[in-house]
Amino acid sequence: MTTDFAATRAMFQLPEGVIYLDGNSLGPLPRAAAARVARTVTAEWGEMLITGWNKAGWMALPSAVGDRVGRLIGAPPGTVVMGDTLSIKVYQALASALEMNPDRRVILSDTGNFPSDLYIADGLARTLKDGYTLRTVPPEDVEEAIDEDVAVTLITEVDYRTGRRHDMKRLTKIAHAKGALTVWDLAHSAGAVPVDLTGCDVDFAVGCSYKYLNSGPGGPAFIYVAPKHADAARPALSGWLGHEAPFAFDLDYRPGAGIERMRVGTPPILQLAALEAALDIWDMATMDDVRAQSIALGEAFIAGVEAACPDLTLASPRDPEHRGSQVSFRHPEGYAIMQALIARGVIGDFRAPDILRFGFTPLYIGMEEVTRATEILAEVMQGALWDRPEYKTRARVT
Ligand SMILES: *Cc1c(COP(=O)(O)O)cnc(C)c1O
């Protein structure tokens, strides 16, 4: 292993006494992000005002940062651009892909997908009318469900609840053999598992930066378009910054070259500054090391919890090859158990109806924390410490 995880860990600001196992939902603060954002605010926005778009290079940031994200997901320079939220990027990728396969009407997804992806797909199908439909099947049935009616597969590689991981290469190959295009959602893959978009011959991919990439709440999403499609894909959200010449202010839309056309409107410069600081830490790590260490942490957690907490049922695949970087357990009182854990400094999260979710993020979590988290969970379970009214009232965000 060449990655120095003690060094990467020192780059994050983590509150005293907290074991943070929720970096799969919101990554922690990279220490350098505070100063980096402050500099963008005072020295750039404060001093340069609107000239910052040129002088500070703001306008080029979405693709410059996109290239850095691309390195983590096997995408060559010039194929990834940042902007908007993931839900919007799902819409864009899906709409473009559907238009490129005009004789077919089915969007195929699975019931393990994140609801926003399904809602967006359903909403788009309704807008398009003309026979478009969203077909969802159980995750294990996706392969068989790819038939000659499927225009586009919309699959999230790693299941947000269970961590179950689809075989991207295999499913993409099958989809292509049946004449379908592929949109892969990397929300729980980018920064969690090695991804090889080029090697898997993926058509479109999207993902977010505030989970494993640590860009902070509301950080921008990314979209990847395969080079072979880049100049053919028509962006359904044809905003001015995706235009070939935004400052010509033409009345007609002409898509920009390649991935630039997937830009929509004004980019979030402060969030991109935070993401740049976060990506400096990623430059210190290799994805293979991160993956090997995340498997070691996940395996230790499963062994520890199963030995001490017989009432918790593993919800994630047991084979680490078939899961992402999170481990989930089921329990009917999962919400209260998670609140009891959080009250004791172990932060994971809960996903309805009964899932306790723990993310393992080697950049800042080590074996010591996994051991300690296992001990605290064992105390909570063995003493039924979760069984208190204040742990059972659901908050707005779970
Ligand atoms: C986290 C997540 C989202 C969230 O979308 P936003 O628009 O960023 O809120 C969407 N899809 C998947 C698969 C996710 O895991």
mmCIF file of N, CA, C and O and ligand atoms in Angstrom, residues 85-87 114 117 156 185 187-188 210-211, ligand 1:
data_model
loop_
_atom_site.group_PDB
_atom_site.id
_atom_site.type_symbol
_atom_site.label_atom_id
_atom_site.label_comp_id
_atom_site.label_asym_id
_atom_site.label_seq_id
_atom_site.Cartn_x
_atom_site.Cartn_y
_atom_site.Cartn_z
ATOM 1 N N THR A 85 -27.424 19.527 -9.224
ATOM 2 C CA THR A 85 -27.489 18.445 -8.246
ATOM 3 C C THR A 85 -27.588 17.128 -9.002
ATOM 4 O O THR A 85 -27.881 17.109 -10.204
ATOM 5 N N LEU A 86 -27.388 16.048 -8.275
ATOM 6 C CA LEU A 86 -27.415 14.747 -8.923
ATOM 7 C C LEU A 86 -28.765 14.470 -9.587
ATOM 8 O O LEU A 86 -28.823 13.938 -10.701
ATOM 9 N N SER A 87 -29.846 14.842 -8.924
ATOM 10 C CA SER A 87 -31.166 14.584 -9.512
ATOM 11 C C SER A 87 -31.261 15.220 -10.902
ATOM 12 O O SER A 87 -31.796 14.626 -11.843
ATOM 13 N N PHE A 114 -32.092 4.595 -5.740
ATOM 14 C CA PHE A 114 -32.477 5.707 -4.878
ATOM 15 C C PHE A 114 -33.752 6.335 -5.449
ATOM 16 O O PHE A 114 -33.848 6.565 -6.659
ATOM 17 N N ASP A 117 -33.844 9.010 -8.294
ATOM 18 C CA ASP A 117 -33.570 8.557 -9.660
ATOM 19 C C ASP A 117 -34.841 8.010 -10.298
ATOM 20 O O ASP A 117 -35.128 8.263 -11.480
ATOM 21 N N THR A 156 -28.021 2.389 -10.434
ATOM 22 C CA THR A 156 -27.059 2.887 -9.451
ATOM 23 C C THR A 156 -26.168 1.708 -9.064
ATOM 24 O O THR A 156 -26.680 0.663 -8.651
ATOM 25 N N ASP A 185 -25.359 5.514 -12.186
ATOM 26 C CA ASP A 185 -25.296 6.474 -11.092
ATOM 27 C C ASP A 185 -24.201 6.019 -10.124
ATOM 28 O O ASP A 185 -24.258 4.903 -9.595
ATOM 29 N N ALA A 187 -23.316 7.587 -7.263
ATOM 30 C CA ALA A 187 -23.435 8.309 -5.987
ATOM 31 C C ALA A 187 -22.664 7.609 -4.865
ATOM 32 O O ALA A 187 -22.011 8.255 -4.057
ATOM 33 N N HIS A 188 -22.757 6.282 -4.823
ATOM 34 C CA HIS A 188 -22.090 5.537 -3.748
ATOM 35 C C HIS A 188 -20.873 4.766 -4.263
ATOM 36 O O HIS A 188 -20.428 3.813 -3.625
ATOM 37 N N TYR A 210 -20.734 15.371 -2.589
ATOM 38 C CA TYR A 210 -20.800 15.646 -1.142
ATOM 39 C C TYR A 210 -20.769 14.373 -0.303
ATOM 40 O O TYR A 210 -20.730 14.443 0.905
ATOM 41 N N LYS A 211 -20.817 13.198 -0.950
ATOM 42 C CA LYS A 211 -20.735 11.948 -0.184
ATOM 43 C C LYS A 211 -19.260 11.589 0.002
ATOM 44 O O LYS A 211 -18.566 12.258 0.752
HETATM 45 C C1 LIG B 1 -27.583 10.706 -2.735
HETATM 46 C C2 LIG B 1 -28.256 10.271 -3.973
HETATM 47 C C3 LIG B 1 -29.024 11.166 -4.732
HETATM 48 C C4 LIG B 1 -29.270 12.570 -4.251
HETATM 49 O O1 LIG B 1 -29.531 13.448 -5.275
HETATM 50 P P1 LIG B 1 -29.389 15.024 -5.041
HETATM 51 O O2 LIG B 1 -29.999 15.647 -6.214
HETATM 52 O O3 LIG B 1 -27.909 15.314 -4.907
HETATM 53 O O4 LIG B 1 -30.084 15.363 -3.759
HETATM 54 C C5 LIG B 1 -29.571 10.722 -5.939
HETATM 55 N N1 LIG B 1 -29.368 9.447 -6.365
HETATM 56 C C6 LIG B 1 -28.644 8.567 -5.650
HETATM 57 C C7 LIG B 1 -28.445 7.181 -6.165
HETATM 58 C C8 LIG B 1 -28.082 8.934 -4.425
HETATM 59 O O5 LIG B 1 -27.406 8.061 -3.701
#
